[in-house]
Short mmCIF file of C-alpha atoms in Angstrom, two decimals:
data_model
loop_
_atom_site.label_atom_id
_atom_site.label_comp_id
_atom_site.label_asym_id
_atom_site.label_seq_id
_atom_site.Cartn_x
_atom_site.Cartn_y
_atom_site.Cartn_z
CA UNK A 1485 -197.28 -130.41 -17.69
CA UNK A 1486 -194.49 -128.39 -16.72
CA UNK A 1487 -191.08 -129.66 -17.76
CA UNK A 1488 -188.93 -131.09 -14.81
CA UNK A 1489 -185.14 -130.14 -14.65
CA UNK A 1490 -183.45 -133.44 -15.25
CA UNK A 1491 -180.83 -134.16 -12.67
CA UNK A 1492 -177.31 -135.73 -13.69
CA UNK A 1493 -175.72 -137.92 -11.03
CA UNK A 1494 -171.53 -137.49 -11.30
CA UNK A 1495 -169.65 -139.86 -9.83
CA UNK A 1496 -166.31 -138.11 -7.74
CA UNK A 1497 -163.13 -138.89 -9.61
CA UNK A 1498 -160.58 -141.51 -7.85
CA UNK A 1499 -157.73 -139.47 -6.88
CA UNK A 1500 -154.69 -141.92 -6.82
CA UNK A 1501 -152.18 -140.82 -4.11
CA UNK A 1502 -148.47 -141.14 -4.47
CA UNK A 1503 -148.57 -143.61 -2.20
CA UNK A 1504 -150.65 -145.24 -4.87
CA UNK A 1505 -148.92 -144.36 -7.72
CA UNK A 1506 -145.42 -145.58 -6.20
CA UNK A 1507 -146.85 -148.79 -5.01
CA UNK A 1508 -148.39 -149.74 -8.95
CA UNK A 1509 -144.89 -148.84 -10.05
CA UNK A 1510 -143.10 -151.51 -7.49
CA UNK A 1511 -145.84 -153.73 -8.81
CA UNK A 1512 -145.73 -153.59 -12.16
CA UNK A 1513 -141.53 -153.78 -12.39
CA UNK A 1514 -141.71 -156.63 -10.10
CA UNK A 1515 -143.93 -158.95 -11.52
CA UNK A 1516 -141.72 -158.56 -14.43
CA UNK A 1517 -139.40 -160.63 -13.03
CA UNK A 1518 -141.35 -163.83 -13.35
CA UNK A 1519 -138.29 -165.74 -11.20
CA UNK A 1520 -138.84 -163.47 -8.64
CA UNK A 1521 -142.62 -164.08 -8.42
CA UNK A 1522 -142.14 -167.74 -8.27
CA UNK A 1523 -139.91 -167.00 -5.31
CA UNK A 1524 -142.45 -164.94 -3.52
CA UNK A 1525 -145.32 -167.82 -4.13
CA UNK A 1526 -142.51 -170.00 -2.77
CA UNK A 1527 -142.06 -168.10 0.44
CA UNK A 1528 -145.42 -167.96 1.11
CA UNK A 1529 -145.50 -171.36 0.83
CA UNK A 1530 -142.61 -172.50 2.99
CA UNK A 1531 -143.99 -170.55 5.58
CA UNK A 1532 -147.14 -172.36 5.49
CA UNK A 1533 -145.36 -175.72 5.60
CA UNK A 1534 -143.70 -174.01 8.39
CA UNK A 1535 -146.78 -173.23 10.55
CA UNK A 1536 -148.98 -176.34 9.44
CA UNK A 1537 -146.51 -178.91 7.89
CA UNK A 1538 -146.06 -180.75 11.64
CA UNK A 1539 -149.21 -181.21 12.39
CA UNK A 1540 -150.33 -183.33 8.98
CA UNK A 1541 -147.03 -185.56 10.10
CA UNK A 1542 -147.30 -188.80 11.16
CA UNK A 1543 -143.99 -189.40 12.69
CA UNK A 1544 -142.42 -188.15 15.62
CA UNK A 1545 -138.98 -186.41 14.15
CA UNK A 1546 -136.94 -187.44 17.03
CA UNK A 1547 -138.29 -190.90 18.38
CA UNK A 1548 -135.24 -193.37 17.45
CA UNK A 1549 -136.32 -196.77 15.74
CA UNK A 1550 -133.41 -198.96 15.04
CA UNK A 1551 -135.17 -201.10 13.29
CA UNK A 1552 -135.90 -198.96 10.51
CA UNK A 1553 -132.39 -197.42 10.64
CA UNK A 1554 -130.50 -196.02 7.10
CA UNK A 1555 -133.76 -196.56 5.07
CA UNK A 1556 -133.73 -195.51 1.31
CA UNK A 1557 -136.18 -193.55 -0.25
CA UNK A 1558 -139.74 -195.36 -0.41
CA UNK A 1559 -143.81 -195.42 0.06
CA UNK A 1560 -143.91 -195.44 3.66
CA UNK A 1561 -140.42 -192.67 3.89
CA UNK A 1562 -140.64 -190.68 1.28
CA UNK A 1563 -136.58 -189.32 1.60
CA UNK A 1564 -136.13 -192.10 3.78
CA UNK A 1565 -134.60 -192.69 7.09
CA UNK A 1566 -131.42 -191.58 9.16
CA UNK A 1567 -129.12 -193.49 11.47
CA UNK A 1568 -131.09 -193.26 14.02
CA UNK A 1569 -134.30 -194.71 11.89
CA UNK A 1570 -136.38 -191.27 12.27
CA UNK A 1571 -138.01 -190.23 9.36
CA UNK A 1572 -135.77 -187.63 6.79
CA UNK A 1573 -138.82 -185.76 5.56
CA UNK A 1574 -140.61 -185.23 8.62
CA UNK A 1575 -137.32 -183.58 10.02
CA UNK A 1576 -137.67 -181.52 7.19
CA UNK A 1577 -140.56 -180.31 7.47
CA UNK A 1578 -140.43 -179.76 11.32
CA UNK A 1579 -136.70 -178.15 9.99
CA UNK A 1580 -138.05 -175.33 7.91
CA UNK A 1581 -139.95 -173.58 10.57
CA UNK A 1582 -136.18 -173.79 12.93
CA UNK A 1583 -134.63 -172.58 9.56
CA UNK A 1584 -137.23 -169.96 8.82
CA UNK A 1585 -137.03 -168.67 12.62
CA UNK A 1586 -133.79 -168.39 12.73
CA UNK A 1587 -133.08 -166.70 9.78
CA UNK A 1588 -136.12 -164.09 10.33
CA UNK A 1589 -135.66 -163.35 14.01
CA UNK A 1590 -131.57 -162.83 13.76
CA UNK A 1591 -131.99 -160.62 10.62
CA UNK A 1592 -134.77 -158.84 12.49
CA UNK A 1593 -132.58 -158.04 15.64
CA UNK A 1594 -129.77 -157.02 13.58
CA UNK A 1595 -131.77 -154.55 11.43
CA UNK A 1596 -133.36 -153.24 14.37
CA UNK A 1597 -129.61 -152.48 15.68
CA UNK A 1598 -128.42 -151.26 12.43
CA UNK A 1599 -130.58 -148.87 11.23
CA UNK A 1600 -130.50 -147.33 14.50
CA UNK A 1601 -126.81 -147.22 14.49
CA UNK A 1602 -126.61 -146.41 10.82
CA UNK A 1603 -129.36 -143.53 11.15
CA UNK A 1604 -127.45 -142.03 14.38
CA UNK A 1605 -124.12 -141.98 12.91
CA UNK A 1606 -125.57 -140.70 9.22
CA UNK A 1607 -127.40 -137.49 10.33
CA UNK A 1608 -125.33 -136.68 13.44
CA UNK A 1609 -121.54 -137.15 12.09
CA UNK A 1610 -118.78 -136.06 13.71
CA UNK A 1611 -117.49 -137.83 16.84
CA UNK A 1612 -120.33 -140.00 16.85
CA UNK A 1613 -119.97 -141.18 13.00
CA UNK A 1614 -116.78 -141.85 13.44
CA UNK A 1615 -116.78 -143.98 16.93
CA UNK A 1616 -119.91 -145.78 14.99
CA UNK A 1617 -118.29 -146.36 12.17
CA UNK A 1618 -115.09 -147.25 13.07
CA UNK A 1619 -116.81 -150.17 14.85
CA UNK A 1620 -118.44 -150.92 12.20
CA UNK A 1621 -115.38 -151.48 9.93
CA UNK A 1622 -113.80 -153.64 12.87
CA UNK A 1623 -116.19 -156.18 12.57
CA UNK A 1624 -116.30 -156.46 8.65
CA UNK A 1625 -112.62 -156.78 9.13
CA UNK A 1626 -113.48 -160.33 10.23
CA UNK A 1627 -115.09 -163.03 7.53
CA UNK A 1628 -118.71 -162.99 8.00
CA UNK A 1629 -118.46 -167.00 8.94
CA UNK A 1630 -115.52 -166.62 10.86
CA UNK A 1631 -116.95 -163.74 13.23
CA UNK A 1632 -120.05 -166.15 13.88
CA UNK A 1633 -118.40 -168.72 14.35
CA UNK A 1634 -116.03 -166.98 17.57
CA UNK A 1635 -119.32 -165.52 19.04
CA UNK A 1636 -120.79 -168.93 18.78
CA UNK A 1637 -117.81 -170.94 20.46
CA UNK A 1638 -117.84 -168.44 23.27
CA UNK A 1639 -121.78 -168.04 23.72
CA UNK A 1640 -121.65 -171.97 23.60
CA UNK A 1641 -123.48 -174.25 21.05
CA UNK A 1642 -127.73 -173.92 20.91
CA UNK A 1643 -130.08 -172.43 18.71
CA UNK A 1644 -130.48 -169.05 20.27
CA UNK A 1645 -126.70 -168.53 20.60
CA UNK A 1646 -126.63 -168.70 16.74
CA UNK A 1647 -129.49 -166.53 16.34
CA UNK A 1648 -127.45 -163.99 18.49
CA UNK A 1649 -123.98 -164.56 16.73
CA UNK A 1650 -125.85 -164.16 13.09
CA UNK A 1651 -127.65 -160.82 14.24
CA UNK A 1652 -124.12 -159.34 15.20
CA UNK A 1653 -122.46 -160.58 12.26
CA UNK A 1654 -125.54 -158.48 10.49
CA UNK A 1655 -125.35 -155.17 12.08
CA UNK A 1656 -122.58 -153.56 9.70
CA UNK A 1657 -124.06 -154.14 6.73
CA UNK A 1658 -127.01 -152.78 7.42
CA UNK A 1659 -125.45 -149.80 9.71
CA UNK A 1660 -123.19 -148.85 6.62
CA UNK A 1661 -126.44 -149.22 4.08
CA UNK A 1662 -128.26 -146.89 6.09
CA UNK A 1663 -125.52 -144.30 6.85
CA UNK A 1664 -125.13 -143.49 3.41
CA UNK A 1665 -128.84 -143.32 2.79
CA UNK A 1666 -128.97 -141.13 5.77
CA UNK A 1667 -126.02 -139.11 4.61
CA UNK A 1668 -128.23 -138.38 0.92
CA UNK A 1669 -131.42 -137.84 2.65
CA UNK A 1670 -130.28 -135.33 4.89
CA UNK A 1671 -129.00 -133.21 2.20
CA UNK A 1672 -131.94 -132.50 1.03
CA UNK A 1673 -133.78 -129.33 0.84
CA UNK A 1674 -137.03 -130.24 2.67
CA UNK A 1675 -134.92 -131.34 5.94
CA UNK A 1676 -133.73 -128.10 6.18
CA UNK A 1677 -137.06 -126.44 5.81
CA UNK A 1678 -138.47 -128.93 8.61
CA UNK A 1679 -135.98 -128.57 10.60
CA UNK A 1680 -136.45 -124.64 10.62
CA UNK A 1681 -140.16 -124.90 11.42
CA UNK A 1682 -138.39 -126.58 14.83
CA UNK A 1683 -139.03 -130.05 14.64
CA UNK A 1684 -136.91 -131.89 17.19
CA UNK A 1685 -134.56 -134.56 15.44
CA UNK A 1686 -136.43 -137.56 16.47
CA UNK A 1687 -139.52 -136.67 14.54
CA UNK A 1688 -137.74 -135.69 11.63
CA UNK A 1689 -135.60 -138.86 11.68
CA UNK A 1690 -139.19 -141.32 12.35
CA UNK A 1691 -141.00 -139.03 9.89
CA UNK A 1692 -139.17 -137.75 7.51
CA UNK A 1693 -135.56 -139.78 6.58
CA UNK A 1694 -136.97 -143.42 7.91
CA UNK A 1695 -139.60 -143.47 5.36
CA UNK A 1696 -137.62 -142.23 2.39
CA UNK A 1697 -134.16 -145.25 3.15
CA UNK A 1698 -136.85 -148.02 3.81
CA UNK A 1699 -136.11 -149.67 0.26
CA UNK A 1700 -132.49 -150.19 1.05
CA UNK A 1701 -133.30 -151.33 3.75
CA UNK A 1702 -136.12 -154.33 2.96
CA UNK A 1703 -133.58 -155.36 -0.09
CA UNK A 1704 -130.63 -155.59 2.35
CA UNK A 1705 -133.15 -157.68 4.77
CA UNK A 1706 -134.20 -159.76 2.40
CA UNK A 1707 -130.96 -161.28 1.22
CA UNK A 1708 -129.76 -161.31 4.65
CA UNK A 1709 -132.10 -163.94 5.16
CA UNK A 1710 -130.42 -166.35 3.30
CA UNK A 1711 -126.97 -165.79 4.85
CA UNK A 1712 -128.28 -166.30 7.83
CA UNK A 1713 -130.07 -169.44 6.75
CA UNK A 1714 -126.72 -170.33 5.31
CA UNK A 1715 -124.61 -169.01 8.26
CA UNK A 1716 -127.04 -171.17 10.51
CA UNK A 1717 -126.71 -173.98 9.03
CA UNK A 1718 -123.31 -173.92 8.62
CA UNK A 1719 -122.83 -173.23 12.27
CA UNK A 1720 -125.08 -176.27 13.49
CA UNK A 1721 -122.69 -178.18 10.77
CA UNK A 1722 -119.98 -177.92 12.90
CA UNK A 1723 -121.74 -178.74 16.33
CA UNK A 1724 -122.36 -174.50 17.46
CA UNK A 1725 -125.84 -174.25 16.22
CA UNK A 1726 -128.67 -176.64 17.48
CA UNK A 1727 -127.86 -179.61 19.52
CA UNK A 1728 -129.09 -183.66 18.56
CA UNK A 1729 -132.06 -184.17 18.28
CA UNK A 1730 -133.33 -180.93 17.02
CA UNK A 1731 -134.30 -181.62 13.50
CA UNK A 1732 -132.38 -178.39 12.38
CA UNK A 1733 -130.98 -179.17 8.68
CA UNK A 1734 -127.23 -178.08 9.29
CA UNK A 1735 -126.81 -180.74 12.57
CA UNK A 1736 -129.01 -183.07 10.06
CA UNK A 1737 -126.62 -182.83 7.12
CA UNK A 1738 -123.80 -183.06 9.89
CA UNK A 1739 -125.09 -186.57 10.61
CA UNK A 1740 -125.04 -187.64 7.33
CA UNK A 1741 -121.90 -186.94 5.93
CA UNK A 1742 -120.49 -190.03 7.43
CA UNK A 1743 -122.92 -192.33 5.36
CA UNK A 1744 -122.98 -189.93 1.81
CA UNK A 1745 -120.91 -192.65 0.34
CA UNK A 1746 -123.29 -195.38 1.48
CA UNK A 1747 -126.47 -194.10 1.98
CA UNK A 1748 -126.15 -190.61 0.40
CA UNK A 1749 -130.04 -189.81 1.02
CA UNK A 1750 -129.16 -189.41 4.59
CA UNK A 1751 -126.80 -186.00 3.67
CA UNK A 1752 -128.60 -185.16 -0.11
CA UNK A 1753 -132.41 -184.38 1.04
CA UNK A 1754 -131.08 -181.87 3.86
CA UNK A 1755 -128.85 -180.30 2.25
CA UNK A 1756 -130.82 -179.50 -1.18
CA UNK A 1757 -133.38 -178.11 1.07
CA UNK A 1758 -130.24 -175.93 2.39
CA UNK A 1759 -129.69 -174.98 -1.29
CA UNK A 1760 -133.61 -174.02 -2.21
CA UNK A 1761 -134.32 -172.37 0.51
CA UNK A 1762 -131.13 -169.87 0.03
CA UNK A 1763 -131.63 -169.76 -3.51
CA UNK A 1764 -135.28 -168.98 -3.61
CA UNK A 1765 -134.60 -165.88 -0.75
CA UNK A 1766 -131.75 -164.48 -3.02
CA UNK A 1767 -133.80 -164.74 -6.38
CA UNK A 1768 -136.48 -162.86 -4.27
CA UNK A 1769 -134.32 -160.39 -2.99
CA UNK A 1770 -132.53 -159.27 -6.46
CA UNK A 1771 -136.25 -158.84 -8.05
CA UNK A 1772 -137.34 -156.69 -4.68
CA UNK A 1773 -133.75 -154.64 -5.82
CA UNK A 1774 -134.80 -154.04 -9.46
CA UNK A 1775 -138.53 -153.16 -8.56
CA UNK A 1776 -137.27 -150.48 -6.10
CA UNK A 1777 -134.14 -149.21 -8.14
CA UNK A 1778 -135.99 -145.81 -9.38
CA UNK A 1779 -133.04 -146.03 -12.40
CA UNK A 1780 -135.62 -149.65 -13.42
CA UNK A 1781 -138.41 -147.50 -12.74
CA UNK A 1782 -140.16 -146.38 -16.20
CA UNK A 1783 -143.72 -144.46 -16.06
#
């Protein structure tokens, strides 16, 4: 019996793109950083409280009961109950999706304005960079609280008048951020040979600089989130954020600062919310820094 060839299956080699390669990097330097991975898990689960955590409550966060008014901390209110006898914790948790909202969609709208701003003035210069810029430096001449605080009091006190006052108050720093990440990226040998094969500026701005400034750009978001949270709050503090009874957890601690001698669970459970929340984002957003610093980056 003649001898068969024998036939040897291969299997095709995984070729790991740069893509890839860049992403296991990130991954690997970030997880590093175990406080920043507990902040991530943390995230994740504030938003889910956020999306799901009103509809496993049993009490309505503004219906008023006098009765039950200035309750302390117990089995049937867990952080017990305000002035106005509504439940502390349900406010809470009906509280951290306003908080989260606010503090994603006003970052949001002011990176959208920023980068385009900061792109614009970075790879077109002249007149335009310095109109842009000059702007710019106008409104960081003005305290970041203080600036929100004006557009607030002339927009007029409610929740999407702060979300507009804390998107301006983050357009510079993200307009400056991406100027000078522009103003590197342009430099660079392979703009020059793109732009002589006669691609117009747009693509080579969408295709070719966007990509390359995008870590800046999700650090800078990411700790902009929690001065915005914190801007938010503080504006609603002082009666230019969201109106009674919104269970938003600046107007809440607002209400209790007039019982934190007596009853100081009235002021304490918002405001150490205030203080996790803001701490958790900025822990996040230092590891997200180090991960994407290619001087942290070691192969």
């Amino acid at each position: 019996m003649a001898n068969q060839p024998v036939q040897t299956i291969t299997s095709k080699p995984h070729r790991v793109t740069k893509r890839q390669s860049e992403w296991r990097i990130f991954y690997r330097n970030f997880k590093k950083n175990k406080a920043a991975l507990i902040s991530f898990f943390l995230i994740i689960l504030f938003i889910a409280i956020a999306l799901i955590g009103p509809l496993l409550t049993t009490y309505d966060p503004t219906a008023i009961d006098y009765t039950k008014k200035l309750l302390t901390p117990n089995g049937e209110h867990w952080f017990g109950t305000d002035h106005a006898g509504r439940d502390i914790f349900t406010r809470i948790i009906h509280g951290m999706g306003l908080t989260l909202y606010v503090g994603f969609v006003s970052v949001a709208i002011g990176a959208i304005f920023g980068v385009l701003l900061g792109i614009i003035s970075g790879y077109y210069g002249g007149v335009v960079d310095s109109i842009i810029m000059r702007t710019m430096d106008v409104l960081l001449a003005f305290p970041g609280i203080l600036l929100a605080i004006a557009i607030a009091g002339v927009l007029g006190g409610s929740l999407n008048n702060v979300i507009i006052a804390v998107a301006i108050y983050s357009i510079p720093s993200f307009a400056r951020i991406v100027r000078g990440s522009t103003l590197s990226v342009r430099k660079l040998e392979y703009i020059d040979a793109v732009r002589a094969l006669g691609a117009s500026d747009f693509r080579i701005i969408i295709r070719h600089i966007l990509p390359n400034i995008l870590s800046p750009i999700i650090v800078q978001a990411t700790l902009r989130v929690a001065t915005a949270i914190l801007t938010a709050a503080g504006l609603s503090f002082l009666g230019l954020g969201a109106q009674p009874p919104t269970p938003e957890w600046g107007a809440m601690l607002n209400d209790g600062r007039s019982y934190i001698f007596d009853y100081p669970h009235v002021a304490f459970f918002p405001g150490i919310a205030i203080v996790i929340i803001v701490l958790v984002f900025n822990i996040f957003g230092d590891g997200l820094r180090d991960a994407l610093d290619p001087k942290m980056r070691k192969r």
